[in-house]
PDB file of C-alpha atoms in Angstrom:
ATOM      1  CA  UNK G 976    -130.338-154.050-102.416  1.00 52.00           C
ATOM      2  CA  UNK G 977    -129.230-150.679-104.728  1.00 60.00           C
ATOM      3  CA  UNK G 978    -126.363-150.669-107.314  1.00 70.00           C
ATOM      4  CA  UNK G 979    -124.936-148.103-105.138  1.00 72.00           C
ATOM      5  CA  UNK G 980    -124.660-150.191-101.833  1.00 77.00           C
ATOM      6  CA  UNK G 981    -123.520-152.590-104.201  1.00 90.00           C
ATOM      7  CA  UNK G 982    -120.346-150.739-105.608  1.00 93.00           C
ATOM      8  CA  UNK G 983    -119.617-149.531-102.449  1.00 94.00           C
ATOM      9  CA  UNK G 984    -119.093-152.708-100.697  1.00 95.00           C
ATOM     10  CA  UNK G 985    -117.247-154.137-103.530  1.00 95.00           C
ATOM     11  CA  UNK G 986    -114.401-150.848-102.312  1.00 96.00           C
ATOM     12  CA  UNK G 987    -114.788-152.359 -98.816  1.00 96.00           C
ATOM     13  CA  UNK G 988    -113.888-155.578-100.045  1.00 96.00           C
ATOM     14  CA  UNK G 989    -111.070-154.434-102.674  1.00 97.00           C
ATOM     15  CA  UNK G 990    -109.429-151.809 -99.240  1.00 97.00           C
ATOM     16  CA  UNK G 991    -109.810-154.551 -96.784  1.00 97.00           C
ATOM     17  CA  UNK G 992    -107.795-156.832 -98.994  1.00 96.00           C
ATOM     18  CA  UNK G 993    -105.365-154.267-100.028  1.00 97.00           C
ATOM     19  CA  UNK G 994    -104.913-154.643 -96.430  1.00 97.00           C
ATOM     20  CA  UNK G 995    -104.444-157.820 -96.310  1.00 95.00           C
ATOM     21  CA  UNK G 996    -102.677-158.996 -99.322  1.00 92.00           C
ATOM     22  CA  UNK G 997    -100.064-156.515-100.555  1.00 93.00           C
ATOM     23  CA  UNK G 998     -95.745-156.280-101.453  1.00 97.00           C
ATOM     24  CA  UNK G 999     -93.703-154.508-100.087  1.00 97.00           C
ATOM     25  CA  UNK G1000     -90.627-153.535-103.580  1.00 97.00           C
ATOM     26  CA  UNK G1001     -87.593-154.542-101.510  1.00 97.00           C
ATOM     27  CA  UNK G1002     -89.747-156.482 -98.229  1.00 97.00           C
ATOM     28  CA  UNK G1003     -90.791-158.836-100.519  1.00 98.00           C
ATOM     29  CA  UNK G1004     -88.442-159.145-103.391  1.00 98.00           C
ATOM     30  CA  UNK G1005     -85.024-160.933-102.030  1.00 97.00           C
ATOM     31  CA  UNK G1006     -83.001-158.334-104.306  1.00 98.00           C
ATOM     32  CA  UNK G1007     -79.364-159.854-103.438  1.00 97.00           C
ATOM     33  CA  UNK G1008     -80.278-163.763-103.008  1.00 97.00           C
ATOM     34  CA  UNK G1009     -77.898-164.881-105.541  1.00 97.00           C
ATOM     35  CA  UNK G1010     -80.221-166.964-107.830  1.00 97.00           C
ATOM     36  CA  UNK G1011     -81.641-164.296-108.409  1.00 98.00           C
ATOM     37  CA  UNK G1012     -78.768-161.950-109.725  1.00 97.00           C
ATOM     38  CA  UNK G1013     -79.021-161.138-113.484  1.00 98.00           C
ATOM     39  CA  UNK G1014     -76.646-163.025-116.217  1.00 98.00           C
ATOM     40  CA  UNK G1015     -76.335-162.155-119.492  1.00 98.00           C
ATOM     41  CA  UNK G1016     -75.308-165.621-120.093  1.00 98.00           C
ATOM     42  CA  UNK G1017     -79.128-167.995-118.636  1.00 98.00           C
ATOM     43  CA  UNK G1018     -80.959-168.832-121.412  1.00 98.00           C
ATOM     44  CA  UNK G1019     -84.285-168.301-118.988  1.00 98.00           C
ATOM     45  CA  UNK G1020     -83.712-164.866-120.377  1.00 98.00           C
ATOM     46  CA  UNK G1021     -84.739-165.771-123.821  1.00 98.00           C
ATOM     47  CA  UNK G1022     -88.817-165.048-124.690  1.00 98.00           C
ATOM     48  CA  UNK G1023     -90.951-167.514-125.179  1.00 96.00           C
ATOM     49  CA  UNK G1024     -94.126-167.522-127.888  1.00 94.00           C
ATOM     50  CA  UNK G1025     -96.071-166.043-125.983  1.00 95.00           C
ATOM     51  CA  UNK G1026     -94.552-163.040-126.021  1.00 97.00           C
ATOM     52  CA  UNK G1027     -95.165-161.631-129.505  1.00 96.00           C
ATOM     53  CA  UNK G1028     -91.469-160.368-130.492  1.00 97.00           C
ATOM     54  CA  UNK G1029     -90.245-163.741-129.069  1.00 97.00           C
ATOM     55  CA  UNK G1030     -92.635-166.386-130.796  1.00 96.00           C
ATOM     56  CA  UNK G1031     -91.430-164.578-134.250  1.00 97.00           C
ATOM     57  CA  UNK G1032     -89.050-166.244-136.610  1.00 97.00           C
ATOM     58  CA  UNK G1033     -86.073-163.546-136.758  1.00 98.00           C
ATOM     59  CA  UNK G1034     -85.761-163.767-133.258  1.00 98.00           C
ATOM     60  CA  UNK G1035     -85.723-167.450-133.073  1.00 98.00           C
ATOM     61  CA  UNK G1036     -83.265-167.712-135.599  1.00 98.00           C
ATOM     62  CA  UNK G1037     -80.900-165.620-133.458  1.00 98.00           C
ATOM     63  CA  UNK G1038     -78.239-167.353-131.572  1.00 98.00           C
ATOM     64  CA  UNK G1039     -78.502-167.890-128.359  1.00 98.00           C
ATOM     65  CA  UNK G1040     -76.637-164.493-126.559  1.00 98.00           C
ATOM     66  CA  UNK G1041     -78.222-162.935-129.197  1.00 98.00           C
ATOM     67  CA  UNK G1042     -81.978-163.327-127.943  1.00 98.00           C
ATOM     68  CA  UNK G1043     -80.303-163.286-124.082  1.00 98.00           C
ATOM     69  CA  UNK G1044     -79.872-159.993-124.626  1.00 98.00           C
ATOM     70  CA  UNK G1045     -82.865-158.520-126.200  1.00 98.00           C
ATOM     71  CA  UNK G1046     -85.058-160.707-123.672  1.00 98.00           C
ATOM     72  CA  UNK G1047     -83.010-159.151-120.894  1.00 98.00           C
ATOM     73  CA  UNK G1048     -83.544-155.580-123.044  1.00 98.00           C
ATOM     74  CA  UNK G1049     -87.032-156.556-123.410  1.00 98.00           C
ATOM     75  CA  UNK G1050     -87.805-157.290-120.063  1.00 98.00           C
ATOM     76  CA  UNK G1051     -86.552-154.181-118.461  1.00 98.00           C
ATOM     77  CA  UNK G1052     -88.294-152.120-121.325  1.00 98.00           C
ATOM     78  CA  UNK G1053     -91.350-153.483-120.086  1.00 97.00           C
ATOM     79  CA  UNK G1054     -90.233-152.645-116.094  1.00 98.00           C
ATOM     80  CA  UNK G1055     -89.216-149.141-117.590  1.00 98.00           C
ATOM     81  CA  UNK G1056     -92.596-148.395-119.396  1.00 97.00           C
ATOM     82  CA  UNK G1057     -94.469-150.045-116.328  1.00 97.00           C
ATOM     83  CA  UNK G1058     -92.573-147.435-114.207  1.00 97.00           C
ATOM     84  CA  UNK G1059     -94.407-144.082-116.058  1.00 97.00           C
ATOM     85  CA  UNK G1060     -97.693-145.840-116.423  1.00 97.00           C
ATOM     86  CA  UNK G1061     -97.831-146.159-112.891  1.00 97.00           C
ATOM     87  CA  UNK G1062     -96.282-143.040-111.933  1.00 98.00           C
ATOM     88  CA  UNK G1063     -99.042-141.623-114.388  1.00 98.00           C
ATOM     89  CA  UNK G1064    -101.538-142.979-112.542  1.00 98.00           C
ATOM     90  CA  UNK G1065    -100.592-142.231-109.143  1.00 98.00           C
ATOM     91  CA  UNK G1066    -101.193-138.454-110.780  1.00 98.00           C
ATOM     92  CA  UNK G1067    -104.856-139.533-112.341  1.00 98.00           C
ATOM     93  CA  UNK G1068    -105.648-141.184-108.801  1.00 98.00           C
ATOM     94  CA  UNK G1069    -104.534-137.841-106.212  1.00 98.00           C
ATOM     95  CA  UNK G1070    -106.321-135.766-109.414  1.00 98.00           C
ATOM     96  CA  UNK G1071    -109.312-137.558-109.019  1.00 98.00           C
ATOM     97  CA  UNK G1072    -109.185-138.673-105.668  1.00 98.00           C
ATOM     98  CA  UNK G1073    -109.884-134.567-104.805  1.00 97.00           C
ATOM     99  CA  UNK G1074    -113.116-134.894-106.091  1.00 96.00           C
ATOM    100  CA  UNK G1075    -114.128-137.520-103.646  1.00 97.00           C
ATOM    101  CA  UNK G1076    -116.432-135.669-100.724  1.00 96.00           C
ATOM    102  CA  UNK G1077    -116.182-136.727 -96.781  1.00 97.00           C
ATOM    103  CA  UNK G1078    -117.938-140.393 -96.711  1.00 96.00           C
ATOM    104  CA  UNK G1079    -117.408-141.730 -99.857  1.00 96.00           C
ATOM    105  CA  UNK G1080    -115.066-145.231 -99.773  1.00 96.00           C
ATOM    106  CA  UNK G1081    -113.392-144.601-102.668  1.00 96.00           C
ATOM    107  CA  UNK G1082    -111.089-142.729-101.373  1.00 97.00           C
ATOM    108  CA  UNK G1083    -109.810-145.132 -99.120  1.00 97.00           C
ATOM    109  CA  UNK G1084    -109.255-147.674-102.160  1.00 98.00           C
ATOM    110  CA  UNK G1085    -107.865-145.879-104.334  1.00 98.00           C
ATOM    111  CA  UNK G1086    -105.130-144.312-102.233  1.00 98.00           C
ATOM    112  CA  UNK G1087    -104.722-147.498-101.347  1.00 98.00           C
ATOM    113  CA  UNK G1088    -103.877-148.122-104.996  1.00 98.00           C
ATOM    114  CA  UNK G1089    -101.750-145.361-104.862  1.00 98.00           C
ATOM    115  CA  UNK G1090     -99.407-146.946-102.402  1.00 98.00           C
ATOM    116  CA  UNK G1091     -99.400-150.028-104.177  1.00 98.00           C
ATOM    117  CA  UNK G1092     -98.448-148.396-107.693  1.00 98.00           C
ATOM    118  CA  UNK G1093     -96.299-145.996-105.814  1.00 98.00           C
ATOM    119  CA  UNK G1094     -94.156-150.024-104.741  1.00 98.00           C
ATOM    120  CA  UNK G1095     -94.603-150.899-108.509  1.00 98.00           C
ATOM    121  CA  UNK G1096     -92.313-148.056-109.508  1.00 98.00           C
ATOM    122  CA  UNK G1097     -89.725-149.341-107.182  1.00 98.00           C
ATOM    123  CA  UNK G1098     -89.465-152.496-108.494  1.00 98.00           C
ATOM    124  CA  UNK G1099     -90.051-151.955-111.776  1.00 98.00           C
ATOM    125  CA  UNK G1100     -87.348-149.243-111.435  1.00 98.00           C
ATOM    126  CA  UNK G1101     -84.984-151.514-109.449  1.00 98.00           C
ATOM    127  CA  UNK G1102     -84.886-154.103-111.777  1.00 98.00           C
ATOM    128  CA  UNK G1103     -84.326-151.814-114.513  1.00 98.00           C
ATOM    129  CA  UNK G1104     -81.155-150.796-112.110  1.00 98.00           C
ATOM    130  CA  UNK G1105     -79.606-154.381-112.029  1.00 98.00           C
ATOM    131  CA  UNK G1106     -80.343-154.879-115.113  1.00 98.00           C
ATOM    132  CA  UNK G1107     -77.718-153.446-117.410  1.00 96.00           C
ATOM    133  CA  UNK G1108     -79.599-152.621-119.655  1.00 98.00           C
ATOM    134  CA  UNK G1109     -80.306-148.318-120.509  1.00 97.00           C
ATOM    135  CA  UNK G1110     -83.599-148.823-121.479  1.00 98.00           C
ATOM    136  CA  UNK G1111     -85.554-145.846-122.956  1.00 97.00           C
ATOM    137  CA  UNK G1112     -89.353-146.971-122.152  1.00 97.00           C
ATOM    138  CA  UNK G1113     -91.800-145.334-123.184  1.00 95.00           C
ATOM    139  CA  UNK G1114     -92.492-143.453-125.886  1.00 94.00           C
ATOM    140  CA  UNK G1115     -91.082-139.945-125.977  1.00 94.00           C
ATOM    141  CA  UNK G1116     -94.432-138.406-126.791  1.00 95.00           C
ATOM    142  CA  UNK G1117     -95.699-140.406-124.022  1.00 96.00           C
ATOM    143  CA  UNK G1118     -93.248-138.959-121.383  1.00 94.00           C
ATOM    144  CA  UNK G1119     -93.791-135.831-122.608  1.00 95.00           C
ATOM    145  CA  UNK G1120     -97.543-135.594-121.688  1.00 96.00           C
ATOM    146  CA  UNK G1121     -97.715-138.312-119.008  1.00 95.00           C
ATOM    147  CA  UNK G1122     -98.172-134.648-116.045  1.00 94.00           C
ATOM    148  CA  UNK G1123    -101.358-133.933-118.880  1.00 96.00           C
ATOM    149  CA  UNK G1124    -102.665-137.194-118.956  1.00 96.00           C
ATOM    150  CA  UNK G1125    -102.593-137.412-115.423  1.00 97.00           C
ATOM    151  CA  UNK G1126    -105.736-134.569-115.223  1.00 97.00           C
ATOM    152  CA  UNK G1127    -107.690-136.862-116.965  1.00 97.00           C
ATOM    153  CA  UNK G1128    -108.180-138.198-113.559  1.00 97.00           C
ATOM    154  CA  UNK G1129    -110.186-134.880-111.678  1.00 97.00           C
ATOM    155  CA  UNK G1130    -111.879-133.787-115.416  1.00 97.00           C
ATOM    156  CA  UNK G1131    -112.899-136.371-117.839  1.00 97.00           C
ATOM    157  CA  UNK G1132    -112.589-139.176-114.874  1.00 97.00           C
ATOM    158  CA  UNK G1133    -114.166-141.518-117.541  1.00 97.00           C
ATOM    159  CA  UNK G1134    -111.901-141.483-120.044  1.00 97.00           C
ATOM    160  CA  UNK G1135    -109.047-142.096-117.241  1.00 98.00           C
ATOM    161  CA  UNK G1136    -109.871-145.030-116.131  1.00 98.00           C
ATOM    162  CA  UNK G1137    -110.356-146.407-119.359  1.00 98.00           C
ATOM    163  CA  UNK G1138    -106.907-145.019-120.197  1.00 97.00           C
ATOM    164  CA  UNK G1139    -106.290-147.201-117.119  1.00 97.00           C
ATOM    165  CA  UNK G1140    -108.029-149.946-118.801  1.00 97.00           C
ATOM    166  CA  UNK G1141    -105.965-149.625-121.840  1.00 97.00           C
ATOM    167  CA  UNK G1142    -102.475-149.565-120.198  1.00 95.00           C
ATOM    168  CA  UNK G1143    -103.164-152.672-116.814  1.00 96.00           C
ATOM    169  CA  UNK G1144    -105.287-155.080-119.097  1.00 96.00           C
ATOM    170  CA  UNK G1145    -102.412-156.137-122.045  1.00 95.00           C
ATOM    171  CA  UNK G1146     -99.513-155.999-119.429  1.00 94.00           C
ATOM    172  CA  UNK G1147    -101.893-158.340-117.257  1.00 94.00           C
ATOM    173  CA  UNK G1148    -102.800-160.142-120.789  1.00 94.00           C
ATOM    174  CA  UNK G1149     -99.015-160.708-121.579  1.00 94.00           C
ATOM    175  CA  UNK G1150     -97.563-161.338-117.849  1.00 96.00           C
ATOM    176  CA  UNK G1151    -100.178-163.737-117.281  1.00 95.00           C
ATOM    177  CA  UNK G1152     -99.864-166.089-120.355  1.00 94.00           C
ATOM    178  CA  UNK G1153     -95.795-166.043-119.259  1.00 96.00           C
ATOM    179  CA  UNK G1154     -96.422-167.735-115.628  1.00 96.00           C
ATOM    180  CA  UNK G1155     -99.085-170.115-117.172  1.00 94.00           C
ATOM    181  CA  UNK G1156     -96.776-170.774-120.414  1.00 93.00           C
ATOM    182  CA  UNK G1157     -94.364-173.326-118.423  1.00 93.00           C
ATOM    183  CA  UNK G1158     -91.675-171.734-119.777  1.00 95.00           C
ATOM    184  CA  UNK G1159     -88.289-171.774-116.939  1.00 97.00           C
ATOM    185  CA  UNK G1160     -88.283-167.590-115.817  1.00 98.00           C
ATOM    186  CA  UNK G1161     -85.528-166.688-114.191  1.00 98.00           C
ATOM    187  CA  UNK G1162     -86.804-165.716-110.943  1.00 98.00           C
ATOM    188  CA  UNK G1163     -86.812-162.822-110.547  1.00 98.00           C
ATOM    189  CA  UNK G1164     -88.901-161.708-113.279  1.00 98.00           C
ATOM    190  CA  UNK G1165     -90.936-164.367-111.976  1.00 98.00           C
ATOM    191  CA  UNK G1166     -91.732-163.581-108.374  1.00 98.00           C
ATOM    192  CA  UNK G1167     -91.956-159.799-109.809  1.00 98.00           C
ATOM    193  CA  UNK G1168     -94.899-160.591-112.481  1.00 98.00           C
ATOM    194  CA  UNK G1169     -96.350-162.396-109.440  1.00 97.00           C
ATOM    195  CA  UNK G1170     -96.399-159.311-107.347  1.00 98.00           C
ATOM    196  CA  UNK G1171     -98.053-157.188-110.391  1.00 97.00           C
ATOM    197  CA  UNK G1172    -100.404-160.194-111.588  1.00 97.00           C
ATOM    198  CA  UNK G1173    -101.999-160.553-108.113  1.00 96.00           C
ATOM    199  CA  UNK G1174    -101.841-156.427-107.311  1.00 97.00           C
ATOM    200  CA  UNK G1175    -103.173-155.388-110.387  1.00 96.00           C
ATOM    201  CA  UNK G1176    -106.839-157.836-110.285  1.00 95.00           C
ATOM    202  CA  UNK G1177    -107.774-155.675-107.765  1.00 96.00           C
ATOM    203  CA  UNK G1178    -106.500-152.104-109.676  1.00 97.00           C
ATOM    204  CA  UNK G1179    -108.538-153.747-112.704  1.00 97.00           C
ATOM    205  CA  UNK G1180    -111.613-154.912-111.052  1.00 96.00           C
ATOM    206  CA  UNK G1181    -111.432-151.401-109.593  1.00 97.00           C
ATOM    207  CA  UNK G1182    -111.720-149.572-112.657  1.00 97.00           C
ATOM    208  CA  UNK G1183    -113.973-152.081-114.464  1.00 96.00           C
ATOM    209  CA  UNK G1184    -116.837-151.636-111.602  1.00 96.00           C
ATOM    210  CA  UNK G1185    -116.451-148.214-111.843  1.00 96.00           C
ATOM    211  CA  UNK G1186    -117.284-147.225-115.391  1.00 97.00           C
ATOM    212  CA  UNK G1187    -120.054-149.766-115.325  1.00 95.00           C
ATOM    213  CA  UNK G1188    -121.686-147.845-112.586  1.00 94.00           C
ATOM    214  CA  UNK G1189    -120.716-144.636-113.945  1.00 94.00           C
ATOM    215  CA  UNK G1190    -121.516-145.353-117.468  1.00 94.00           C
ATOM    216  CA  UNK G1191    -125.019-145.914-116.297  1.00 89.00           C
ATOM    217  CA  UNK G1192    -125.671-142.892-114.974  1.00 91.00           C
ATOM    218  CA  UNK G1193    -124.945-140.771-118.317  1.00 95.00           C
ATOM    219  CA  UNK G1194    -126.853-139.256-120.715  1.00 95.00           C
ATOM    220  CA  UNK G1195    -127.253-140.987-124.404  1.00 95.00           C
ATOM    221  CA  UNK G1196    -125.509-138.900-126.323  1.00 96.00           C
ATOM    222  CA  UNK G1197    -122.536-139.293-124.000  1.00 96.00           C
ATOM    223  CA  UNK G1198    -122.424-142.753-123.421  1.00 97.00           C
ATOM    224  CA  UNK G1199    -122.551-142.861-127.213  1.00 96.00           C
ATOM    225  CA  UNK G1200    -118.994-140.261-127.334  1.00 97.00           C
ATOM    226  CA  UNK G1201    -117.230-143.205-124.809  1.00 97.00           C
ATOM    227  CA  UNK G1202    -118.479-146.141-126.851  1.00 98.00           C
ATOM    228  CA  UNK G1203    -115.825-144.644-129.559  1.00 98.00           C
ATOM    229  CA  UNK G1204    -113.617-143.450-127.597  1.00 98.00           C
ATOM    230  CA  UNK G1205    -112.957-146.580-125.414  1.00 98.00           C
ATOM    231  CA  UNK G1206    -112.038-149.022-128.667  1.00 98.00           C
ATOM    232  CA  UNK G1207    -109.574-146.363-129.358  1.00 98.00           C
ATOM    233  CA  UNK G1208    -108.157-145.379-126.274  1.00 98.00           C
ATOM    234  CA  UNK G1209    -107.705-149.327-125.614  1.00 97.00           C
ATOM    235  CA  UNK G1210    -105.391-149.675-129.498  1.00 97.00           C
ATOM    236  CA  UNK G1211    -103.736-146.610-129.130  1.00 97.00           C
ATOM    237  CA  UNK G1212    -102.353-147.838-124.980  1.00 96.00           C
ATOM    238  CA  UNK G1213    -101.741-150.855-125.601  1.00 97.00           C
ATOM    239  CA  UNK G1214     -99.314-150.056-128.451  1.00 97.00           C
ATOM    240  CA  UNK G1215     -98.000-147.458-125.852  1.00 95.00           C
ATOM    241  CA  UNK G1216     -97.459-150.490-123.077  1.00 95.00           C
ATOM    242  CA  UNK G1217     -96.719-153.124-125.459  1.00 96.00           C
ATOM    243  CA  UNK G1218     -94.594-152.266-128.737  1.00 97.00           C
ATOM    244  CA  UNK G1219     -91.093-151.298-127.585  1.00 97.00           C
ATOM    245  CA  UNK G1220     -89.912-147.827-128.842  1.00 97.00           C
ATOM    246  CA  UNK G1221     -88.023-147.157-131.572  1.00 96.00           C
ATOM    247  CA  UNK G1222     -84.512-146.035-130.151  1.00 95.00           C
ATOM    248  CA  UNK G1223     -84.495-149.408-128.320  1.00 97.00           C
ATOM    249  CA  UNK G1224     -85.251-151.513-131.498  1.00 97.00           C
ATOM    250  CA  UNK G1225     -83.068-149.060-133.659  1.00 97.00           C
ATOM    251  CA  UNK G1226     -80.114-149.819-131.138  1.00 96.00           C
ATOM    252  CA  UNK G1227     -80.134-153.449-131.106  1.00 97.00           C
ATOM    253  CA  UNK G1228     -80.845-153.648-134.474  1.00 98.00           C
ATOM    254  CA  UNK G1229     -83.820-155.052-134.662  1.00 98.00           C
ATOM    255  CA  UNK G1230     -85.780-154.786-138.317  1.00 98.00           C
ATOM    256  CA  UNK G1231     -88.931-152.622-138.946  1.00 96.00           C
ATOM    257  CA  UNK G1232     -90.037-155.340-140.920  1.00 97.00           C
ATOM    258  CA  UNK G1233     -89.978-158.071-137.789  1.00 98.00           C
ATOM    259  CA  UNK G1234     -91.136-154.985-135.598  1.00 97.00           C
ATOM    260  CA  UNK G1235     -94.671-154.707-138.662  1.00 96.00           C
ATOM    261  CA  UNK G1236     -95.474-158.286-138.301  1.00 97.00           C
ATOM    262  CA  UNK G1237     -94.721-159.068-134.528  1.00 97.00           C
ATOM    263  CA  UNK G1238     -96.758-155.809-133.579  1.00 97.00           C
ATOM    264  CA  UNK G1239     -99.330-156.994-135.119  1.00 96.00           C
ATOM    265  CA  UNK G1240     -99.202-157.946-138.064  1.00 95.00           C
ATOM    266  CA  UNK G1241     -98.804-161.580-137.681  1.00 91.00           C
ATOM    267  CA  UNK G1242    -101.599-163.866-137.657  1.00 93.00           C
ATOM    268  CA  UNK G1243    -100.735-165.120-134.174  1.00 93.00           C
ATOM    269  CA  UNK G1244    -100.181-161.748-132.878  1.00 94.00           C
ATOM    270  CA  UNK G1245    -103.130-160.005-134.239  1.00 96.00           C
ATOM    271  CA  UNK G1246    -105.410-163.166-132.938  1.00 95.00           C
ATOM    272  CA  UNK G1247    -102.836-162.276-129.140  1.00 95.00           C
ATOM    273  CA  UNK G1248    -104.229-158.356-129.557  1.00 96.00           C
ATOM    274  CA  UNK G1249    -107.449-159.231-129.696  1.00 96.00           C
ATOM    275  CA  UNK G1250    -107.629-161.251-127.316  1.00 95.00           C
ATOM    276  CA  UNK G1251    -106.039-158.806-124.405  1.00 95.00           C
ATOM    277  CA  UNK G1252    -109.691-156.864-124.676  1.00 96.00           C
ATOM    278  CA  UNK G1253    -112.190-159.804-123.964  1.00 96.00           C
ATOM    279  CA  UNK G1254    -112.748-158.247-120.627  1.00 96.00           C
ATOM    280  CA  UNK G1255    -113.200-154.732-121.640  1.00 97.00           C
ATOM    281  CA  UNK G1256    -115.040-155.876-124.735  1.00 97.00           C
ATOM    282  CA  UNK G1257    -117.594-157.607-121.656  1.00 97.00           C
ATOM    283  CA  UNK G1258    -117.202-154.718-119.649  1.00 97.00           C
ATOM    284  CA  UNK G1259    -118.819-152.802-122.614  1.00 97.00           C
ATOM    285  CA  UNK G1260    -121.413-155.107-123.619  1.00 96.00           C
ATOM    286  CA  UNK G1261    -122.681-154.865-119.743  1.00 95.00           C
ATOM    287  CA  UNK G1262    -122.344-151.150-119.395  1.00 95.00           C
ATOM    288  CA  UNK G1263    -124.119-150.446-122.771  1.00 95.00           C
ATOM    289  CA  UNK G1264    -120.816-149.594-124.373  1.00 97.00           C
ATOM    290  CA  UNK G1265    -121.745-151.515-127.431  1.00 97.00           C
ATOM    291  CA  UNK G1266    -123.794-150.242-130.707  1.00 96.00           C
ATOM    292  CA  UNK G1267    -124.038-150.515-134.320  1.00 97.00           C
ATOM    293  CA  UNK G1268    -120.978-147.668-134.333  1.00 97.00           C
ATOM    294  CA  UNK G1269    -118.886-148.540-131.767  1.00 98.00           C
ATOM    295  CA  UNK G1270    -118.800-152.316-132.260  1.00 97.00           C
ATOM    296  CA  UNK G1271    -117.478-151.257-136.009  1.00 98.00           C
ATOM    297  CA  UNK G1272    -114.134-148.629-134.468  1.00 98.00           C
ATOM    298  CA  UNK G1273    -112.855-152.696-132.080  1.00 98.00           C
ATOM    299  CA  UNK G1274    -113.645-154.445-136.113  1.00 98.00           C
ATOM    300  CA  UNK G1275    -111.971-151.018-137.992  1.00 98.00           C
ATOM    301  CA  UNK G1276    -108.647-151.544-134.677  1.00 98.00           C
ATOM    302  CA  UNK G1277    -108.579-155.158-135.300  1.00 97.00           C
ATOM    303  CA  UNK G1278    -109.383-155.181-131.248  1.00 97.00           C
ATOM    304  CA  UNK G1279    -112.965-157.102-131.725  1.00 97.00           C
ATOM    305  CA  UNK G1280    -114.025-160.587-131.165  1.00 95.00           C
ATOM    306  CA  UNK G1281    -116.639-162.467-128.487  1.00 95.00           C
ATOM    307  CA  UNK G1282    -116.776-161.146-124.692  1.00 95.00           C
ATOM    308  CA  UNK G1283    -115.269-162.727-121.628  1.00 91.00           C
ATOM    309  CA  UNK G1284    -117.314-165.347-119.881  1.00 84.00           C
ATOM    310  CA  UNK G1285    -115.408-164.172-116.593  1.00 79.00           C
ATOM    311  CA  UNK G1286    -112.464-162.626-116.083  1.00 76.00           C
ATOM    312  CA  UNK G1287    -109.076-163.665-116.828  1.00 70.00           C
ATOM    313  CA  UNK G1288    -110.813-166.140-119.383  1.00 77.00           C
ATOM    314  CA  UNK G1289    -108.237-168.137-120.672  1.00 73.00           C
ATOM    315  CA  UNK G1290    -108.623-167.607-125.026  1.00 70.00           C
ATOM    316  CA  UNK G1291    -111.216-169.122-126.235  1.00 60.00           C
ATOM    317  CA  UNK G1292    -109.560-170.624-129.615  1.00 49.00           C
ATOM    318  CA  UNK G1293    -112.739-172.118-131.175  1.00 37.00           C
ATOM    319  CA  UNK G1294    -114.364-169.252-130.823  1.00 40.00           C
ATOM    320  CA  UNK G1295    -111.558-167.678-132.830  1.00 38.00           C
TER     321      UNK G1295
END
């Protein structure tokens, strides 16, 4: 069986999974359930220590009401950033779809993905609306450049799907850490995370397989350029997705020193940053995007480390 046949079978499997296991933002979340109401005195909104800000001593020393306030703002802002990222992703998917010839299974799968991402934008914005936190979302420059970034789906698809992974892997990693932590989460944000993680597994899988198949056909010079762009895109978009913007931290009175340490100056946070990219380091190794020069770039950017042995492998502390 050829590599192309294997790829096509993967796309068929992903497309069928999108039909049999999918979620609707309003049919699968009982928004008006009294148990889902957002109460600004509910301690379940306190950030756990799996969150970079939640583990910082400054945050942990705050009075409970301030921890809850910042926790709600943090969750709402992540949702608002997620909405913006998904909107850019949907635009890029449509730009990419235009280039797909008749008969190719990519078209069916990526339009399934776009449908699911539309539901995610509705889910995220509904949470923001009900939270009562007027969050800014992503950094202003990212919001302004969004429509132009989407064009990469047509003109430089390998960079576009690299960017997709750079945005999806960090939030997927942190949400899984929340769900695995054993901490009692508010049921509404827990349900949102469960839905997002379940569907993003397919989206991340496609981006991994697409890049693996595409890069194999690149001439050496083009592969070398992508090997350098790969870690840079990962690092830049991770910060865009994960770090709250200055408008939010200034309004909440979070000191700049705290933000520098939480993202990613503290040893535990620096380790979490490296852990986020274990899966994409494995992809880079398998796809021939790791070489002496690019490996140095991963290290300089603070996102080097052992590749994962399988998708979503929990961090290996002994290896670190």
